[in-house]
Amino acid sequence: MDKLIVHGGATLHGSINISGSKNASLPILAATLLTGDPCIIRRVPDVSDTNYMIQILSALGAEVERSSGTVRITCGEISDVAPYDLVRRMRASICVMGPLLARKGRAVVSLPGGCVIGDRPVDLHLRGLEALGAKVEVEGGNILLTAKDGLRGAEIDLRGTHGPTVLGTDNVMMAATLADGITIIESAAAEPEVLDLANFLNSMGAKISGAGTRRIVIEGVKELHGVEHTVIPDRIEAGTFMAAAAIAGEGVRLNRVSREHLKAITSAIEESGHRVEFNEAGDSCVIHRGEQTRGVDLVTAPYPGYPTDMQAQMTALLATTPGISVIKDTIFPQRFMHCAELKRMGADIKVDAGTAVVRGVASLSAAPVMASDLRASAALLLAALKAKGSTEISRLYHIDRGYEHIDEKLLMLGANVERVKG
Ligand code: EPU
């Protein structure tokens, strides 16, 4: 298993390009199941989660070619059973469920297991697909969905106790594109990744309006066709590098970003005393590290609120920011595994009932730490950039799930990091 050794103290400078969004790519790749025509998708990040999704599609019968960020997929003859050993590796594989059901009238997908960031049920996905007319059975750890006479449009409210569901909205939206009649999703997720999927589906011939808002209307069509699409920039990767630049940078520039998608993250970074300067087009920014920094209070919320996927990285930044910061995760209240590891590096953090109280310390010191999930590992990496000494981060496969060539990008910015093959 690979490890990352981070020798703290280097100043980051220069510029990098942000990759295409992992969380937009995954449902878009799954959506290619809705047509037998070839689809070409550009800027798909080379991370293990997109590789798993491509493996699942291949196992379902798709023909896939991939070269430097461009994926060409043709889902000609496909099976309706997603193989367990691939599906179990990635929770996001649940988003093949909607398109398989719509295309084949039947889908067998294994029930996703537990997840370190908290209990992640799929009740809302199933409720939505049931409302479209699917029969749902759970048997032997598998979800079996059938719609012998096809799906039909319906009005569905997808709000759960923790707010809207991103992949649940994606699943129902994808299934509804081929349903008979009109579907209205209320309390839909409004994340930019949902909008990117809707744009992809609309170019395939779907009739979706309102994506990016809490109410999505889908008029079912008979069939969808092949399309070419470029995935939006990864706002979480951009946010992670913004935090890295605020911790250890001097005028770091990030290219291929979207100012619009980064509003909440930019506000949080600026509130803590740093400055983010965008170009006029809003697709490139420079992070100026502040001299007078201060703690902030953050509450994660569905888009356009502050993203849960940037909670751990901001905690790492605030660990060495003077003052007290209070960070509450309303979406995944158990997503604080990184705090125990940050404490081993000298951070002063108390976690209770979905809230972390961080007292900024002057500096952190290196320690062997273990990545527990994707964003937690990014937080450890950020903390290590300025910590005294060399931090060894094990279980690096977590970070490789969602950050494209992160060690290479950090090296380009002047960080002193080494990947040790193990
Ligand atoms: N929820 C339910 N029932 C459901 C589905 C979700 O109660 O049927 C709850 C969840 O437990 C959670 C909340 O609703 O408390 C929101 O979860 P959501 O369904 O939106 O999460 P997701 O769609 O499974 C996506 C991202 C996650 C990101 C969340 C929240 C992808 C592939 N994954 O997951 O990304 O944290 O939305 O924004 O898009 C990551 O990239 O590190 C990551 C975990």
mmCIF file of C-alpha atoms in Angstrom, residues 117-404:
data_model
loop_
_atom_site.group_PDB
_atom_site.id
_atom_site.type_symbol
_atom_site.label_atom_id
_atom_site.label_comp_id
_atom_site.label_asym_id
_atom_site.label_seq_id
_atom_site.Cartn_x
_atom_site.Cartn_y
_atom_site.Cartn_z
ATOM 1 C CA ILE A 117 -18.164 8.958 7.114
ATOM 2 C CA GLY A 118 -21.453 7.719 8.562
ATOM 3 C CA ASP A 119 -24.520 5.662 7.891
ATOM 4 C CA ARG A 120 -25.364 6.233 4.239
ATOM 5 C CA PRO A 121 -28.805 4.788 3.508
ATOM 6 C CA VAL A 122 -30.430 4.599 0.054
ATOM 7 C CA ASP A 123 -34.058 4.788 1.194
ATOM 8 C CA LEU A 124 -34.654 8.036 -0.729
ATOM 9 C CA HIS A 125 -33.285 6.552 -3.981
ATOM 10 C CA LEU A 126 -35.650 3.609 -3.587
ATOM 11 C CA ARG A 127 -38.598 5.781 -2.599
ATOM 12 C CA GLY A 128 -38.081 7.844 -5.759
ATOM 13 C CA LEU A 129 -37.771 4.860 -8.094
ATOM 14 C CA GLU A 130 -40.793 3.216 -6.470
ATOM 15 C CA ALA A 131 -42.828 6.361 -7.119
ATOM 16 C CA LEU A 132 -41.894 5.974 -10.813
ATOM 17 C CA GLY A 133 -43.530 2.535 -10.732
ATOM 18 C CA ALA A 134 -40.611 0.220 -9.911
ATOM 19 C CA LYS A 135 -41.125 -2.785 -7.667
ATOM 20 C CA VAL A 136 -38.351 -2.844 -5.066
ATOM 21 C CA GLU A 137 -37.168 -6.022 -3.356
ATOM 22 C CA VAL A 138 -34.120 -6.533 -1.163
ATOM 23 C CA GLU A 139 -32.806 -10.075 -1.265
ATOM 24 C CA GLY A 140 -29.473 -11.599 -0.304
ATOM 25 C CA GLY A 141 -27.850 -8.179 0.056
ATOM 26 C CA ASN A 142 -29.064 -7.116 -3.398
ATOM 27 C CA ILE A 143 -31.617 -4.549 -4.442
ATOM 28 C CA LEU A 144 -33.829 -5.941 -7.187
ATOM 29 C CA LEU A 145 -35.838 -3.366 -9.103
ATOM 30 C CA THR A 146 -38.370 -4.266 -11.744
ATOM 31 C CA ALA A 147 -40.681 -2.220 -13.929
ATOM 32 C CA LYS A 148 -42.221 -4.717 -16.362
ATOM 33 C CA ASP A 149 -44.512 -2.199 -17.994
ATOM 34 C CA GLY A 150 -41.958 0.608 -17.952
ATOM 35 C CA LEU A 151 -41.688 3.631 -15.673
ATOM 36 C CA ARG A 152 -44.260 6.427 -15.492
ATOM 37 C CA GLY A 153 -43.864 10.050 -14.434
ATOM 38 C CA ALA A 154 -44.740 11.028 -10.855
ATOM 39 C CA GLU A 155 -44.406 13.801 -8.281
ATOM 40 C CA ILE A 156 -41.710 12.933 -5.772
ATOM 41 C CA ASP A 157 -40.372 14.725 -2.700
ATOM 42 C CA LEU A 158 -36.776 13.647 -2.073
ATOM 43 C CA ARG A 159 -36.145 15.471 1.215
ATOM 44 C CA GLY A 160 -34.607 13.324 3.936
ATOM 45 C CA THR A 161 -33.728 14.075 7.558
ATOM 46 C CA HIS A 162 -30.345 15.450 6.465
ATOM 47 C CA GLY A 163 -31.714 17.433 3.526
ATOM 48 C CA PRO A 164 -31.730 16.547 -0.174
ATOM 49 C CA THR A 165 -29.791 13.660 -1.669
ATOM 50 C CA VAL A 166 -27.316 14.232 -4.507
ATOM 51 C CA LEU A 167 -27.028 10.723 -5.976
ATOM 52 C CA GLY A 168 -30.699 10.052 -5.135
ATOM 53 C CA THR A 169 -31.703 13.068 -7.247
ATOM 54 C CA ASP A 170 -29.352 11.817 -10.005
ATOM 55 C CA ASN A 171 -30.850 8.320 -9.937
ATOM 56 C CA VAL A 172 -34.466 9.484 -10.127
ATOM 57 C CA MET A 173 -33.667 12.132 -12.752
ATOM 58 C CA MET A 174 -31.889 9.561 -14.959
ATOM 59 C CA ALA A 175 -34.699 7.011 -14.605
ATOM 60 C CA ALA A 176 -37.370 9.649 -15.321
ATOM 61 C CA THR A 177 -35.787 10.686 -18.645
ATOM 62 C CA LEU A 178 -37.236 7.529 -20.268
ATOM 63 C CA ALA A 179 -40.445 7.325 -18.173
ATOM 64 C CA ASP A 180 -43.868 7.820 -19.654
ATOM 65 C CA GLY A 181 -45.094 11.331 -18.782
ATOM 66 C CA ILE A 182 -43.864 14.098 -16.513
ATOM 67 C CA THR A 183 -41.862 13.689 -13.310
ATOM 68 C CA ILE A 184 -41.482 16.468 -10.767
ATOM 69 C CA ILE A 185 -38.742 16.128 -8.155
ATOM 70 C CA GLU A 186 -39.332 18.414 -5.161
ATOM 71 C CA SER A 187 -36.559 19.050 -2.594
ATOM 72 C CA ALA A 188 -34.046 18.057 -5.264
ATOM 73 C CA ALA A 189 -30.308 18.458 -4.691
ATOM 74 C CA ALA A 190 -29.084 21.632 -6.421
ATOM 75 C CA GLU A 191 -25.353 20.817 -6.528
ATOM 76 C CA PRO A 192 -23.467 21.892 -9.700
ATOM 77 C CA GLU A 193 -22.744 18.191 -10.320
ATOM 78 C CA VAL A 194 -26.513 17.512 -10.603
ATOM 79 C CA LEU A 195 -26.793 20.376 -13.102
ATOM 80 C CA ASP A 196 -23.858 18.993 -15.119
ATOM 81 C CA LEU A 197 -25.607 15.609 -15.292
ATOM 82 C CA ALA A 198 -28.861 17.294 -16.389
ATOM 83 C CA ASN A 199 -26.958 19.183 -19.108
ATOM 84 C CA PHE A 200 -25.428 15.904 -20.263
ATOM 85 C CA LEU A 201 -28.855 14.205 -20.334
ATOM 86 C CA ASN A 202 -30.446 17.156 -22.170
ATOM 87 C CA SER A 203 -27.765 16.964 -24.863
ATOM 88 C CA MET A 204 -28.665 13.269 -25.164
ATOM 89 C CA GLY A 205 -32.236 14.369 -25.969
ATOM 90 C CA ALA A 206 -33.793 14.408 -22.475
ATOM 91 C CA LYS A 207 -36.235 17.160 -21.497
ATOM 92 C CA ILE A 208 -35.173 18.362 -18.068
ATOM 93 C CA SER A 209 -35.759 21.824 -16.650
ATOM 94 C CA GLY A 210 -35.018 23.331 -13.239
ATOM 95 C CA ALA A 211 -31.819 21.357 -12.544
ATOM 96 C CA GLY A 212 -29.641 23.371 -10.174
ATOM 97 C CA THR A 213 -32.769 24.368 -8.199
ATOM 98 C CA ARG A 214 -34.876 22.498 -5.624
ATOM 99 C CA ARG A 215 -37.552 21.595 -8.221
ATOM 100 C CA ILE A 216 -36.663 19.574 -11.298
ATOM 101 C CA VAL A 217 -39.198 18.773 -14.014
ATOM 102 C CA ILE A 218 -38.522 15.901 -16.415
ATOM 103 C CA GLU A 219 -40.672 15.179 -19.436
ATOM 104 C CA GLY A 220 -40.066 11.578 -20.424
ATOM 105 C CA VAL A 221 -38.863 10.832 -23.979
ATOM 106 C CA LYS A 222 -38.849 7.585 -25.977
ATOM 107 C CA GLU A 223 -35.085 7.339 -26.388
ATOM 108 C CA LEU A 224 -31.792 9.116 -25.869
ATOM 109 C CA HIS A 225 -28.835 9.388 -28.238
ATOM 110 C CA GLY A 226 -25.029 9.657 -28.114
ATOM 111 C CA VAL A 227 -23.342 12.905 -27.185
ATOM 112 C CA GLU A 228 -20.023 14.662 -26.466
ATOM 113 C CA HIS A 229 -19.603 16.434 -23.134
ATOM 114 C CA THR A 230 -16.915 18.158 -21.064
ATOM 115 C CA VAL A 231 -17.176 17.664 -17.300
ATOM 116 C CA ILE A 232 -17.183 20.760 -15.015
ATOM 117 C CA PRO A 233 -14.113 21.572 -12.879
ATOM 118 C CA ASP A 234 -13.821 19.806 -9.526
ATOM 119 C CA ARG A 235 -14.823 22.419 -6.943
ATOM 120 C CA ILE A 236 -13.653 20.232 -4.044
ATOM 121 C CA GLU A 237 -10.209 19.696 -5.556
ATOM 122 C CA ALA A 238 -10.041 23.475 -6.164
ATOM 123 C CA GLY A 239 -11.126 24.152 -2.577
ATOM 124 C CA THR A 240 -8.528 21.717 -1.257
ATOM 125 C CA PHE A 241 -5.750 23.515 -3.147
ATOM 126 C CA MET A 242 -7.152 26.882 -1.986
ATOM 127 C CA ALA A 243 -6.771 25.649 1.590
ATOM 128 C CA ALA A 244 -3.250 24.331 0.815
ATOM 129 C CA ALA A 245 -2.316 27.753 -0.563
ATOM 130 C CA ALA A 246 -3.768 29.468 2.519
ATOM 131 C CA ILE A 247 -1.740 27.148 4.778
ATOM 132 C CA ALA A 248 1.590 27.176 2.973
ATOM 133 C CA GLY A 249 1.407 29.216 -0.222
ATOM 134 C CA GLU A 250 2.565 32.455 -1.682
ATOM 135 C CA GLY A 251 0.435 33.620 -4.594
ATOM 136 C CA VAL A 252 -0.591 30.134 -5.791
ATOM 137 C CA ARG A 253 -2.695 30.265 -8.958
ATOM 138 C CA LEU A 254 -5.414 27.720 -9.743
ATOM 139 C CA ASN A 255 -6.564 27.469 -13.357
ATOM 140 C CA ARG A 256 -9.730 25.834 -14.735
ATOM 141 C CA VAL A 257 -11.928 26.669 -11.759
ATOM 142 C CA SER A 258 -15.465 28.032 -11.533
ATOM 143 C CA ARG A 259 -15.861 31.147 -9.341
ATOM 144 C CA GLU A 260 -19.611 30.549 -9.211
ATOM 145 C CA HIS A 261 -19.226 27.032 -7.758
ATOM 146 C CA LEU A 262 -16.593 28.174 -5.239
ATOM 147 C CA LYS A 263 -18.548 30.975 -3.548
ATOM 148 C CA ALA A 264 -19.062 29.326 -0.139
ATOM 149 C CA ILE A 265 -15.496 27.990 -0.012
ATOM 150 C CA THR A 266 -14.041 31.354 -1.073
ATOM 151 C CA SER A 267 -16.075 33.134 1.645
ATOM 152 C CA ALA A 268 -14.816 30.745 4.337
ATOM 153 C CA ILE A 269 -11.188 31.153 3.267
ATOM 154 C CA GLU A 270 -11.556 34.943 3.110
ATOM 155 C CA GLU A 271 -13.330 35.065 6.454
ATOM 156 C CA SER A 272 -10.309 33.365 7.998
ATOM 157 C CA GLY A 273 -8.155 36.257 6.750
ATOM 158 C CA HIS A 274 -6.813 35.199 3.327
ATOM 159 C CA ARG A 275 -7.638 36.748 -0.022
ATOM 160 C CA VAL A 276 -8.830 34.996 -3.170
ATOM 161 C CA GLU A 277 -8.553 36.999 -6.376
ATOM 162 C CA PHE A 278 -10.385 35.728 -9.467
ATOM 163 C CA ASN A 279 -9.769 36.849 -13.043
ATOM 164 C CA GLU A 280 -12.636 38.520 -14.861
ATOM 165 C CA ALA A 281 -13.816 35.311 -16.486
ATOM 166 C CA GLY A 282 -13.935 33.646 -13.059
ATOM 167 C CA ASP A 283 -12.023 30.582 -14.274
ATOM 168 C CA SER A 284 -8.683 31.234 -12.572
ATOM 169 C CA CYS A 285 -7.778 32.508 -9.118
ATOM 170 C CA VAL A 286 -4.770 33.479 -7.008
ATOM 171 C CA ILE A 287 -4.739 32.817 -3.263
ATOM 172 C CA HIS A 288 -2.916 35.460 -1.195
ATOM 173 C CA ARG A 289 -2.068 34.110 2.245
ATOM 174 C CA GLY A 290 -3.147 36.564 4.950
ATOM 175 C CA GLU A 291 -1.003 37.933 7.773
ATOM 176 C CA GLN A 292 -3.883 38.609 10.180
ATOM 177 C CA THR A 293 -5.811 35.351 10.276
ATOM 178 C CA ARG A 294 -8.681 34.368 12.557
ATOM 179 C CA GLY A 295 -10.958 31.464 13.461
ATOM 180 C CA VAL A 296 -14.342 31.066 11.766
ATOM 181 C CA ASP A 297 -17.641 29.315 12.435
ATOM 182 C CA LEU A 298 -18.754 26.961 9.706
ATOM 183 C CA VAL A 299 -21.897 24.904 9.188
ATOM 184 C CA THR A 300 -22.022 22.492 6.272
ATOM 185 C CA ALA A 301 -25.168 22.650 4.161
ATOM 186 C CA PRO A 302 -26.425 21.516 0.760
ATOM 187 C CA TYR A 303 -25.317 23.700 -2.174
ATOM 188 C CA PRO A 304 -25.050 26.707 -2.285
ATOM 189 C CA GLY A 305 -24.054 26.255 1.379
ATOM 190 C CA TYR A 306 -20.621 25.221 2.607
ATOM 191 C CA PRO A 307 -19.882 21.672 1.311
ATOM 192 C CA THR A 308 -19.373 18.749 3.695
ATOM 193 C CA ASP A 309 -16.691 17.546 1.257
ATOM 194 C CA MET A 310 -14.570 20.589 2.262
ATOM 195 C CA GLN A 311 -15.146 20.281 6.014
ATOM 196 C CA ALA A 312 -12.040 18.226 6.857
ATOM 197 C CA GLN A 313 -9.679 20.365 4.750
ATOM 198 C CA MET A 314 -10.954 23.598 6.354
ATOM 199 C CA THR A 315 -10.519 21.997 9.791
ATOM 200 C CA ALA A 316 -6.857 21.412 8.881
ATOM 201 C CA LEU A 317 -6.456 25.080 7.906
ATOM 202 C CA LEU A 318 -8.177 26.291 11.083
ATOM 203 C CA ALA A 319 -6.035 24.000 13.274
ATOM 204 C CA THR A 320 -3.201 26.533 12.945
ATOM 205 C CA THR A 321 -5.326 29.681 12.598
ATOM 206 C CA PRO A 322 -5.375 31.824 15.761
ATOM 207 C CA GLY A 323 -8.664 31.921 17.681
ATOM 208 C CA ILE A 324 -11.505 29.483 18.109
ATOM 209 C CA SER A 325 -13.372 27.931 15.195
ATOM 210 C CA VAL A 326 -16.591 25.962 15.473
ATOM 211 C CA ILE A 327 -17.306 23.527 12.639
ATOM 212 C CA LYS A 328 -20.609 21.709 12.434
ATOM 213 C CA ASP A 329 -21.348 19.014 9.863
ATOM 214 C CA THR A 330 -25.105 18.749 9.440
ATOM 215 C CA ILE A 331 -24.925 16.371 6.477
ATOM 216 C CA PHE A 332 -22.552 13.730 7.867
ATOM 217 C CA PRO A 333 -22.367 14.427 11.647
ATOM 218 C CA GLN A 334 -19.912 11.542 12.113
ATOM 219 C CA ARG A 335 -17.438 12.804 9.521
ATOM 220 C CA PHE A 336 -14.703 13.839 11.991
ATOM 221 C CA MET A 337 -12.255 10.923 11.813
ATOM 222 C CA HIS A 338 -9.490 13.287 10.675
ATOM 223 C CA CYS A 339 -9.672 15.168 13.993
ATOM 224 C CA ALA A 340 -8.158 12.305 16.001
ATOM 225 C CA GLU A 341 -5.242 12.168 13.552
ATOM 226 C CA LEU A 342 -4.822 15.966 13.515
ATOM 227 C CA LYS A 343 -4.682 15.845 17.317
ATOM 228 C CA ARG A 344 -1.789 13.404 17.054
ATOM 229 C CA MET A 345 0.002 16.169 15.135
ATOM 230 C CA GLY A 346 -0.634 18.616 17.977
ATOM 231 C CA ALA A 347 -3.977 20.163 16.988
ATOM 232 C CA ASP A 348 -6.354 21.229 19.761
ATOM 233 C CA ILE A 349 -9.767 19.933 18.643
ATOM 234 C CA LYS A 350 -12.772 18.708 20.611
ATOM 235 C CA VAL A 351 -15.478 16.829 18.755
ATOM 236 C CA ASP A 352 -18.942 16.383 20.161
ATOM 237 C CA ALA A 353 -22.305 15.679 18.550
ATOM 238 C CA GLY A 354 -21.362 16.529 14.971
ATOM 239 C CA THR A 355 -19.413 19.657 15.932
ATOM 240 C CA ALA A 356 -15.670 20.255 16.176
ATOM 241 C CA VAL A 357 -14.325 23.085 18.316
ATOM 242 C CA VAL A 358 -10.846 24.001 17.116
ATOM 243 C CA ARG A 359 -8.462 26.196 19.081
ATOM 244 C CA GLY A 360 -5.786 27.337 16.657
ATOM 245 C CA VAL A 361 -2.261 26.383 17.740
ATOM 246 C CA ALA A 362 0.955 28.063 16.576
ATOM 247 C CA SER A 363 2.214 25.007 14.713
ATOM 248 C CA LEU A 364 1.736 21.279 14.205
ATOM 249 C CA SER A 365 4.399 18.622 14.317
ATOM 250 C CA ALA A 366 4.860 15.599 12.071
ATOM 251 C CA ALA A 367 3.547 12.187 13.145
ATOM 252 C CA PRO A 368 2.719 8.947 11.379
ATOM 253 C CA VAL A 369 -0.982 9.289 10.499
ATOM 254 C CA MET A 370 -3.565 7.151 8.812
ATOM 255 C CA ALA A 371 -6.041 8.257 6.159
ATOM 256 C CA SER A 372 -9.585 7.113 6.969
ATOM 257 C CA ASP A 373 -11.530 8.428 3.981
ATOM 258 C CA LEU A 374 -11.006 10.599 0.945
ATOM 259 C CA ARG A 375 -11.444 14.097 2.400
ATOM 260 C CA ALA A 376 -9.902 13.161 5.769
ATOM 261 C CA SER A 377 -6.722 12.133 3.966
ATOM 262 C CA ALA A 378 -6.657 15.457 2.126
ATOM 263 C CA ALA A 379 -6.911 17.205 5.509
ATOM 264 C CA LEU A 380 -3.909 15.283 6.855
ATOM 265 C CA LEU A 381 -1.918 16.138 3.773
ATOM 266 C CA LEU A 382 -2.737 19.846 4.167
ATOM 267 C CA ALA A 383 -1.771 19.812 7.843
ATOM 268 C CA ALA A 384 1.507 18.074 6.987
ATOM 269 C CA LEU A 385 2.509 20.793 4.487
ATOM 270 C CA LYS A 386 3.362 23.204 7.298
ATOM 271 C CA ALA A 387 4.002 20.776 10.173
ATOM 272 C CA LYS A 388 7.489 20.572 11.641
ATOM 273 C CA GLY A 389 9.229 17.440 10.381
ATOM 274 C CA SER A 390 8.201 14.650 8.012
ATOM 275 C CA THR A 391 4.685 13.258 8.189
ATOM 276 C CA GLU A 392 4.032 9.755 6.902
ATOM 277 C CA ILE A 393 0.472 9.294 5.629
ATOM 278 C CA SER A 394 -0.545 5.666 5.204
ATOM 279 C CA ARG A 395 -3.580 4.172 3.417
ATOM 280 C CA LEU A 396 -3.031 6.546 0.540
ATOM 281 C CA TYR A 397 -5.548 4.672 -1.604
ATOM 282 C CA HIS A 398 -8.222 6.817 0.044
ATOM 283 C CA ILE A 399 -6.793 9.994 -1.472
ATOM 284 C CA ASP A 400 -6.252 8.313 -4.854
ATOM 285 C CA ARG A 401 -10.007 7.659 -5.018
ATOM 286 C CA GLY A 402 -10.740 11.308 -5.675
ATOM 287 C CA TYR A 403 -7.675 13.484 -6.271
ATOM 288 C CA GLU A 404 -5.996 13.229 -9.659
#
